[in-house]
Amino acid sequence: MLLVVGATGQLGSLIVRELARQGRPVRAMVRPPDLARDLVDAGAELVEGDLLRPETLDEALRGVRTVLATANAVAPVHRGDDDDALARGYASLIARARTAGVERFVYASVPETPLDDSVPMVRAKRVVERLLEDSGISYASVRMPPFTEIWLALAGSSIPLRGEARPTLARAYPFLRRFRRLTGTTVERHGVMVVPGPATTRNAFLSLHDAARIMTALVDVPDVRGPVDIGGPEVLTWTDVARIFADVLGRPVRVLPTPVRIYAAGQLALSRVAPSASAVLGLNRLIGTAETPWNTSEVSARLGVHGLRTAERILRDKAALPVGG
Ligand SMILES: NC(=O)c1ccc[n+]([C@@H]2O[C@H](COP(=O)([O-])OP(=O)(O)OC[C@H]3O[C@@H](n4cnc5c(N)ncnc54)[C@H](OP(=O)(O)O)[C@@H]3O)[C@@H](O)[C@H]2O)c1
């Protein structure tokens, strides 16, 4: 049995579907009131569980040999969800997984950067990686660059969200809702992409769908262990992304870079009054500062994951879908 922790998220639900598609027995850990009918229809068994309620985890782990975990607090919708609390929840999960006889743990993580300690979400990822390292369980921590469907949408477009089930950006998190209302379609309406940091920042953008394939492939390759950097098929600057949007839409699109110091100042100012909003600004600060200009095609080939989707292919496919589809 494989357990997905974070099964109601955008990546988590894709992993559930991918495992079910492969005909594997998959259990999706969910929190009420989400009924997760779509996951049941996809072939998953549901179990109620919450990382913040450790007493719920043993039942979720019963008979489980592999855990795939994507749960995170970047767009929190339940009271008490934050990065530090979640890291404590992961500590319980990992300890209980060990007792339950779990043999493999595949964890969704982010690349190492010089800002790790000042961005709560990344700091929590590093804590969980250390817990996994110390647990003795065979694990892979998949350090992924910005996801194409998320960050090209955050730059001001609704196109990357078309056809996506359970998008993170549609979670009922008020700060995100307000941000999307303000900036969600600046590319389509004004031909402007608003990005954190300089237009020259380079990233190996990765499709969430390919991330799901990579994480499920790691279940069966136990000799890929520890932290592993994974990227998409090409390295793009924001200027490259604007050119692709322009080609797909057939009209000019320009980049409006926003100075990283704005995010740093916002992160600091909100840290006491609105910690989750502060954490989001910290994440933008990170994206505006760090780069992921790497080629990891050897790793994906080793995992048997081929045909990673380019940003252009994703945008062209999605632009052909109906608006709101
Ligand atoms: N966005 C990027 O560009 C990027 C890049 C690299 C890596 N990553 C990582 O990739 C993963 C993305 O996952 P995603 O798209 O599925 O996330 P998501 O859409 O933000 O969903 C969050 C998930 O975490 C669950 N969760 C939060 N707190 C929980 C708790 N206390 N107990 C149990 N579940 C809890 C949520 O459950 P509820 O629905 O019940 O709240 C939901 O299933 C994350 O780990 C992220 O850090 C993201």
Tab-separated table of C-alpha atoms and ligand atoms in Angstrom:
chain	number	residue	atom	x	y	z
A	1	MET	CA	0.000	0.000	0.000
A	2	LEU	CA	1.218	3.508	-0.855
A	3	LEU	CA	0.116	6.477	1.233
A	4	VAL	CA	-0.093	10.000	-0.214
A	5	VAL	CA	0.123	12.752	2.413
A	6	GLY	CA	-1.113	16.000	0.898
A	7	ALA	CA	-3.458	14.113	-1.450
A	8	THR	CA	-5.909	17.003	-1.842
A	9	GLY	CA	-3.264	19.387	-3.211
A	10	GLN	CA	-2.452	20.067	-6.851
A	11	LEU	CA	0.673	17.884	-6.983
A	12	GLY	CA	-0.560	15.456	-4.327
A	13	SER	CA	-3.759	14.681	-6.257
A	14	LEU	CA	-1.785	14.166	-9.482
A	15	ILE	CA	0.396	11.640	-7.638
A	16	VAL	CA	-2.712	9.823	-6.394
A	17	ARG	CA	-4.074	9.659	-9.957
A	18	GLU	CA	-0.744	8.538	-11.395
A	19	LEU	CA	-0.371	5.709	-8.853
A	20	ALA	CA	-3.973	4.613	-9.420
A	21	ARG	CA	-3.423	4.732	-13.183
A	22	GLN	CA	-0.474	2.389	-12.718
A	23	GLY	CA	-2.839	0.007	-10.926
A	24	ARG	CA	-1.143	0.377	-7.538
A	25	PRO	CA	-3.018	0.267	-4.253
A	26	VAL	CA	-3.060	3.887	-3.134
A	27	ARG	CA	-4.413	5.466	0.031
A	28	ALA	CA	-5.070	9.201	0.080
A	29	MET	CA	-4.830	10.985	3.414
A	30	VAL	CA	-7.439	13.748	3.585
A	31	ARG	CA	-8.842	16.153	6.137
A	32	PRO	CA	-12.543	16.850	6.568
A	33	PRO	CA	-14.556	18.543	5.212
A	34	ASP	CA	-12.940	17.566	1.851
A	35	LEU	CA	-14.914	14.575	0.617
A	36	ALA	CA	-12.354	13.913	-2.153
A	37	ARG	CA	-14.874	12.124	-4.391
A	38	ASP	CA	-12.571	12.734	-7.349
A	39	LEU	CA	-9.778	10.773	-5.646
A	40	VAL	CA	-12.121	7.880	-4.865
A	41	ASP	CA	-13.329	7.930	-8.470
A	42	ALA	CA	-9.686	7.791	-9.570
A	43	GLY	CA	-9.319	4.547	-7.587
A	44	ALA	CA	-7.872	5.665	-4.247
A	45	GLU	CA	-8.853	4.493	-0.806
A	46	LEU	CA	-9.406	7.424	1.589
A	47	VAL	CA	-8.190	7.736	5.138
A	48	GLU	CA	-8.816	10.668	7.447
A	49	GLY	CA	-5.576	12.089	8.818
A	50	ASP	CA	-3.959	15.348	9.821
A	51	LEU	CA	-0.264	15.992	10.391
A	52	LEU	CA	-1.262	18.335	13.197
A	53	ARG	CA	-3.154	15.496	14.928
A	54	PRO	CA	-0.497	12.786	15.331
A	55	GLU	CA	-3.021	10.382	16.832
A	56	THR	CA	-4.632	10.085	13.370
A	57	LEU	CA	-1.432	8.940	11.646
A	58	ASP	CA	-1.110	5.311	12.801
A	59	GLU	CA	-4.367	4.352	11.122
A	60	ALA	CA	-3.258	6.108	7.928
A	61	LEU	CA	0.048	4.197	8.007
A	62	ARG	CA	-1.422	0.738	8.642
A	63	GLY	CA	-0.008	-1.696	6.069
A	64	VAL	CA	1.850	1.056	4.207
A	65	ARG	CA	5.269	0.334	2.670
A	66	THR	CA	5.800	3.658	0.860
A	67	VAL	CA	4.851	7.221	1.763
A	68	LEU	CA	4.774	10.038	-0.809
A	69	ALA	CA	4.441	13.381	0.957
A	70	THR	CA	3.649	16.757	-0.572
A	71	ALA	CA	1.728	18.384	2.305
A	72	ASN	CA	2.771	21.998	2.850
A	73	ALA	CA	1.339	25.168	4.341
A	74	VAL	CA	1.990	27.668	1.545
A	75	ALA	CA	-1.744	28.307	1.024
A	76	PRO	CA	-3.203	27.392	4.426
A	77	VAL	CA	-6.942	26.846	4.724
A	78	HIS	CA	-7.175	25.216	8.170
A	79	ARG	CA	-6.629	27.024	11.453
A	80	GLY	CA	-3.169	26.311	12.868
A	81	ASP	CA	-1.538	25.401	9.532
A	82	ASP	CA	1.920	26.929	9.367
A	83	ASP	CA	5.382	25.766	8.396
A	84	ASP	CA	6.730	25.131	11.904
A	85	ALA	CA	3.622	23.241	13.029
A	86	LEU	CA	3.764	21.188	9.844
A	87	ALA	CA	7.432	20.328	10.411
A	88	ARG	CA	6.473	19.013	13.855
A	89	GLY	CA	3.687	17.029	12.184
A	90	TYR	CA	6.212	15.548	9.762
A	91	ALA	CA	8.384	14.570	12.742
A	92	SER	CA	5.449	12.520	14.106
A	93	LEU	CA	4.719	11.063	10.679
A	94	ILE	CA	8.313	9.961	10.118
A	95	ALA	CA	8.667	8.450	13.610
A	96	ARG	CA	5.372	6.579	13.243
A	97	ALA	CA	6.233	5.511	9.691
A	98	ARG	CA	9.378	3.889	10.987
A	99	THR	CA	7.470	2.022	13.676
A	100	ALA	CA	4.876	0.946	11.102
A	101	GLY	CA	7.594	-0.583	8.906
A	102	VAL	CA	7.562	1.946	6.054
A	103	GLU	CA	10.453	1.142	3.708
A	104	ARG	CA	10.502	4.128	1.366
A	105	PHE	CA	9.625	7.817	1.744
A	106	VAL	CA	9.430	10.207	-1.220
A	107	TYR	CA	9.223	13.836	-0.166
A	108	ALA	CA	8.458	16.970	-2.235
A	109	SER	CA	11.111	19.580	-1.518
A	110	VAL	CA	12.811	22.666	-2.913
A	111	PRO	CA	16.413	23.448	-3.907
A	112	GLU	CA	18.989	24.626	-1.423
A	113	THR	CA	19.617	28.390	-1.541
A	114	PRO	CA	21.546	30.937	0.544
A	115	LEU	CA	18.141	32.233	1.782
A	116	ASP	CA	16.990	28.914	3.234
A	117	ASP	CA	17.060	30.027	6.860
A	118	SER	CA	15.059	33.195	6.241
A	119	VAL	CA	12.166	31.615	4.325
A	120	PRO	CA	9.928	29.588	6.695
A	121	MET	CA	8.706	27.102	4.077
A	122	VAL	CA	12.257	26.252	2.987
A	123	ARG	CA	13.533	26.128	6.548
A	124	ALA	CA	10.787	23.587	7.320
A	125	LYS	CA	11.799	21.510	4.265
A	126	ARG	CA	15.378	21.343	5.541
A	127	VAL	CA	14.123	20.243	8.988
A	128	VAL	CA	12.079	17.437	7.407
A	129	GLU	CA	15.038	16.356	5.254
A	130	ARG	CA	17.182	16.045	8.394
A	131	LEU	CA	14.451	14.022	10.110
A	132	LEU	CA	14.320	11.686	7.115
A	133	GLU	CA	18.092	11.370	7.046
A	134	ASP	CA	18.120	10.422	10.737
A	135	SER	CA	15.171	8.033	10.462
A	136	GLY	CA	17.037	5.265	8.690
A	137	ILE	CA	14.148	4.921	6.200
A	138	SER	CA	15.236	4.864	2.536
A	139	TYR	CA	14.108	8.271	1.294
A	140	ALA	CA	14.332	10.614	-1.658
A	141	SER	CA	13.817	14.324	-1.140
A	142	VAL	CA	12.887	15.687	-4.547
A	143	ARG	CA	14.180	19.258	-4.805
A	144	MET	CA	12.180	20.837	-7.598
A	145	PRO	CA	12.377	24.241	-9.306
A	146	PRO	CA	9.335	26.522	-9.772
A	147	PHE	CA	6.400	24.636	-11.277
A	148	THR	CA	5.409	25.878	-14.735
A	149	GLU	CA	1.644	25.740	-14.128
A	150	ILE	CA	2.019	27.753	-10.899
A	151	TRP	CA	4.670	30.370	-11.546
A	152	LEU	CA	3.585	31.229	-15.091
A	153	ALA	CA	0.110	31.789	-13.618
A	154	LEU	CA	1.515	33.860	-10.744
A	155	ALA	CA	3.268	36.042	-13.319
A	156	GLY	CA	-0.216	37.165	-14.367
A	157	SER	CA	-2.057	34.580	-16.449
A	158	SER	CA	-5.022	32.258	-16.032
A	159	ILE	CA	-3.957	30.106	-19.003
A	160	PRO	CA	-1.586	27.832	-17.008
A	161	LEU	CA	-4.491	26.938	-14.704
A	162	ARG	CA	-6.791	25.678	-17.477
A	163	GLY	CA	-7.552	21.988	-17.176
A	164	GLU	CA	-5.865	21.701	-13.771
A	165	ALA	CA	-7.659	19.781	-11.023
A	166	ARG	CA	-7.321	21.142	-7.479
A	167	PRO	CA	-5.028	24.076	-8.338
A	168	THR	CA	-3.039	25.479	-5.413
A	169	LEU	CA	-3.825	28.990	-6.630
A	170	ALA	CA	-7.559	28.333	-6.227
A	171	ARG	CA	-7.272	27.259	-2.586
A	172	ALA	CA	-9.544	29.159	-0.190
A	173	TYR	CA	-6.702	31.203	1.253
A	174	PRO	CA	-7.837	34.849	1.421
A	175	PHE	CA	-4.424	36.469	0.784
A	176	LEU	CA	-3.972	34.419	-2.389
A	177	ARG	CA	-7.555	35.116	-3.513
A	178	ARG	CA	-6.953	38.884	-3.234
A	179	PHE	CA	-3.597	38.635	-4.989
A	180	ARG	CA	-5.125	36.648	-7.866
A	181	ARG	CA	-8.020	39.117	-8.231
A	182	LEU	CA	-5.466	41.921	-8.642
A	183	THR	CA	-2.860	40.203	-10.802
A	184	GLY	CA	-4.406	36.990	-12.162
A	185	THR	CA	-4.772	38.037	-15.824
A	186	THR	CA	-2.361	40.942	-16.471
A	187	VAL	CA	-0.789	38.976	-19.330
A	188	GLU	CA	-4.090	38.473	-21.177
A	189	ARG	CA	-5.439	41.981	-20.365
A	190	HIS	CA	-2.360	44.198	-20.589
A	191	GLY	CA	0.457	42.090	-22.057
A	192	VAL	CA	2.401	42.444	-18.798
A	193	MET	CA	4.077	39.733	-16.722
A	194	VAL	CA	4.821	40.858	-13.157
A	195	VAL	CA	7.732	38.832	-11.770
A	196	PRO	CA	9.725	38.843	-8.537
A	197	GLY	CA	13.302	39.955	-9.104
A	198	PRO	CA	15.094	40.537	-12.411
A	199	ALA	CA	13.806	39.410	-15.807
A	200	THR	CA	17.087	37.566	-16.318
A	201	THR	CA	16.578	35.035	-13.486
A	202	ARG	CA	16.981	31.523	-14.897
A	203	ASN	CA	14.891	28.517	-13.915
A	204	ALA	CA	14.476	24.944	-15.146
A	205	PHE	CA	10.655	25.231	-14.871
A	206	LEU	CA	9.067	21.833	-14.243
A	207	SER	CA	5.506	20.772	-15.074
A	208	LEU	CA	3.538	19.564	-12.054
A	209	HIS	CA	2.435	16.588	-14.147
A	210	ASP	CA	6.058	15.629	-14.754
A	211	ALA	CA	6.827	16.206	-11.066
A	212	ALA	CA	4.103	13.649	-10.266
A	213	ARG	CA	5.641	11.156	-12.718
A	214	ILE	CA	9.097	11.703	-11.222
A	215	MET	CA	7.931	11.301	-7.625
A	216	THR	CA	6.049	8.086	-8.422
A	217	ALA	CA	9.037	6.735	-10.385
A	218	LEU	CA	11.219	7.266	-7.310
A	219	VAL	CA	9.148	4.706	-5.418
A	220	ASP	CA	10.814	1.944	-7.418
A	221	VAL	CA	14.377	3.256	-7.585
A	222	PRO	CA	15.614	2.910	-4.008
A	223	ASP	CA	19.228	3.494	-4.970
A	224	VAL	CA	18.326	7.144	-5.719
A	225	ARG	CA	18.425	8.283	-2.096
A	226	GLY	CA	18.718	11.488	-0.131
A	227	PRO	CA	18.246	14.939	-1.645
A	228	VAL	CA	17.964	14.892	-5.443
A	229	ASP	CA	17.746	17.975	-7.676
A	230	ILE	CA	15.203	17.616	-10.470
A	231	GLY	CA	14.393	20.130	-13.178
A	232	GLY	CA	12.338	20.536	-16.333
A	233	PRO	CA	13.527	20.124	-19.927
A	234	GLU	CA	14.934	23.635	-20.461
A	235	VAL	CA	16.268	26.644	-18.592
A	236	LEU	CA	14.300	29.860	-19.203
A	237	THR	CA	14.592	33.453	-18.080
A	238	TRP	CA	11.406	35.463	-17.471
A	239	THR	CA	12.181	37.250	-20.736
A	240	ASP	CA	12.106	33.865	-22.496
A	241	VAL	CA	8.771	33.118	-20.828
A	242	ALA	CA	7.356	36.471	-22.036
A	243	ARG	CA	8.433	35.615	-25.591
A	244	ILE	CA	6.653	32.262	-25.351
A	245	PHE	CA	3.468	33.928	-24.029
A	246	ALA	CA	3.713	36.441	-26.888
A	247	ASP	CA	4.079	33.650	-29.473
A	248	VAL	CA	1.148	31.724	-28.022
A	249	LEU	CA	-1.136	34.766	-27.681
A	250	GLY	CA	-0.002	36.408	-30.926
A	251	ARG	CA	0.694	39.791	-29.307
A	252	PRO	CA	3.498	41.470	-27.359
A	253	VAL	CA	4.100	40.549	-23.730
A	254	ARG	CA	6.675	42.350	-21.622
A	255	VAL	CA	8.196	41.638	-18.231
A	256	LEU	CA	7.688	43.994	-15.308
A	257	PRO	CA	10.351	43.023	-12.761
A	258	THR	CA	9.665	43.906	-9.118
A	259	PRO	CA	12.640	44.579	-6.841
A	260	VAL	CA	13.346	41.801	-4.369
A	261	ARG	CA	13.703	44.381	-1.587
A	262	ILE	CA	9.927	45.009	-1.767
A	263	TYR	CA	9.257	41.362	-0.890
A	264	ALA	CA	11.946	41.382	1.799
A	265	ALA	CA	10.420	44.505	3.389
A	266	GLY	CA	6.872	43.065	3.168
A	267	GLN	CA	8.034	39.773	4.646
A	268	LEU	CA	9.531	41.572	7.632
A	269	ALA	CA	6.623	44.007	8.111
A	270	LEU	CA	3.980	41.248	8.079
A	271	SER	CA	5.916	38.654	10.043
A	272	ARG	CA	4.069	39.340	13.316
A	273	VAL	CA	0.663	40.483	12.107
A	274	ALA	CA	0.117	38.097	9.176
A	275	PRO	CA	2.672	35.266	9.284
A	276	SER	CA	1.219	33.288	6.364
A	277	ALA	CA	1.199	36.350	4.070
A	278	SER	CA	4.733	37.102	5.253
A	279	ALA	CA	5.722	33.537	4.319
A	280	VAL	CA	4.313	33.995	0.796
A	281	LEU	CA	6.298	37.219	0.357
A	282	GLY	CA	9.371	35.349	1.594
A	283	LEU	CA	8.794	32.741	-1.084
A	284	ASN	CA	8.596	35.454	-3.752
A	285	ARG	CA	11.808	36.922	-2.364
A	286	LEU	CA	13.404	33.517	-2.801
A	287	ILE	CA	12.137	33.099	-6.377
A	288	GLY	CA	13.412	36.597	-7.164
A	289	THR	CA	16.845	35.812	-5.787
A	290	ALA	CA	17.731	32.163	-6.355
A	291	GLU	CA	18.102	30.419	-9.710
A	292	THR	CA	17.731	26.800	-10.839
A	293	PRO	CA	19.691	26.834	-14.104
A	294	TRP	CA	20.383	23.128	-14.179
A	295	ASN	CA	20.122	20.203	-16.519
A	296	THR	CA	18.919	17.083	-14.719
A	297	SER	CA	18.027	15.058	-17.817
A	298	GLU	CA	20.351	12.255	-16.713
A	299	VAL	CA	18.404	11.785	-13.489
A	300	SER	CA	14.998	11.786	-15.201
A	301	ALA	CA	16.296	9.334	-17.820
A	302	ARG	CA	17.584	7.091	-15.055
A	303	LEU	CA	14.109	7.172	-13.519
A	304	GLY	CA	12.604	6.249	-16.896
A	305	VAL	CA	10.718	9.551	-17.102
A	306	HIS	CA	10.894	10.874	-20.659
A	307	GLY	CA	9.222	13.659	-22.652
A	308	LEU	CA	9.219	16.352	-19.976
A	309	ARG	CA	6.881	19.158	-21.000
A	310	THR	CA	8.299	22.500	-22.116
A	311	ALA	CA	6.654	25.766	-21.078
A	312	GLU	CA	5.727	26.378	-24.717
A	313	ARG	CA	4.023	23.026	-25.082
A	314	ILE	CA	2.103	23.533	-21.838
A	315	LEU	CA	0.930	27.033	-22.794
A	316	ARG	CA	-0.043	26.030	-26.343
A	317	ASP	CA	-2.036	23.024	-25.103
A	318	LYS	CA	-3.778	25.082	-22.446
A	319	ALA	CA	-4.458	28.065	-24.705
A	320	ALA	CA	-6.442	25.645	-26.890
A	321	LEU	CA	-8.706	24.772	-23.937
A	322	PRO	CA	-11.855	26.828	-23.266
A	323	VAL	CA	-11.476	29.805	-20.892
A	324	GLY	CA	-12.330	28.637	-17.366
A	325	GLY	CA	-11.896	25.003	-18.496
B	1	LIG	N1	4.980	25.532	-6.238
B	1	LIG	C1	6.199	25.274	-6.675
B	1	LIG	O1	6.670	25.876	-7.634
B	1	LIG	C2	7.020	24.197	-5.989
B	1	LIG	C3	8.318	23.985	-6.396
B	1	LIG	C4	9.054	22.956	-5.785
B	1	LIG	C5	8.473	22.173	-4.801
B	1	LIG	N2	7.198	22.439	-4.406
B	1	LIG	C6	6.606	21.547	-3.391
B	1	LIG	O2	5.718	20.667	-4.070
B	1	LIG	C7	4.584	20.390	-3.238
B	1	LIG	C8	3.328	20.890	-3.934
B	1	LIG	O3	2.236	20.183	-3.414
B	1	LIG	P1	0.732	20.515	-3.823
B	1	LIG	O4	0.712	21.209	-5.135
B	1	LIG	O5	-0.073	19.269	-3.722
B	1	LIG	O6	0.313	21.529	-2.629
B	1	LIG	P2	-0.997	22.379	-2.390
B	1	LIG	O7	-1.860	22.389	-3.599
B	1	LIG	O8	-0.555	23.657	-1.759
B	1	LIG	O9	-1.792	21.532	-1.275
B	1	LIG	C9	-1.350	21.456	0.048
B	1	LIG	C10	-1.631	20.074	0.562
B	1	LIG	O10	-1.048	19.901	1.855
B	1	LIG	C11	-2.070	19.405	2.715
B	1	LIG	N3	-1.826	19.733	4.105
B	1	LIG	C12	-1.487	20.936	4.628
B	1	LIG	N4	-1.418	20.836	5.960
B	1	LIG	C13	-1.698	19.550	6.274
B	1	LIG	C14	-1.785	18.840	7.479
B	1	LIG	N5	-1.617	19.430	8.663
B	1	LIG	N6	-2.093	17.529	7.444
B	1	LIG	C15	-2.314	16.909	6.260
B	1	LIG	N7	-2.261	17.528	5.086
B	1	LIG	C16	-1.962	18.842	5.092
B	1	LIG	C17	-3.326	20.077	2.193
B	1	LIG	O11	-4.476	19.472	2.747
B	1	LIG	P3	-5.851	20.355	2.854
B	1	LIG	O12	-6.372	20.442	1.448
B	1	LIG	O13	-6.683	19.547	3.770
B	1	LIG	O14	-5.476	21.699	3.406
B	1	LIG	C18	-3.138	19.823	0.707
B	1	LIG	O15	-3.435	18.496	0.379
B	1	LIG	C19	4.832	21.101	-1.936
B	1	LIG	O16	5.449	20.259	-1.014
B	1	LIG	C20	5.750	22.247	-2.351
B	1	LIG	O17	6.507	22.747	-1.286
B	1	LIG	C21	6.460	23.409	-4.986
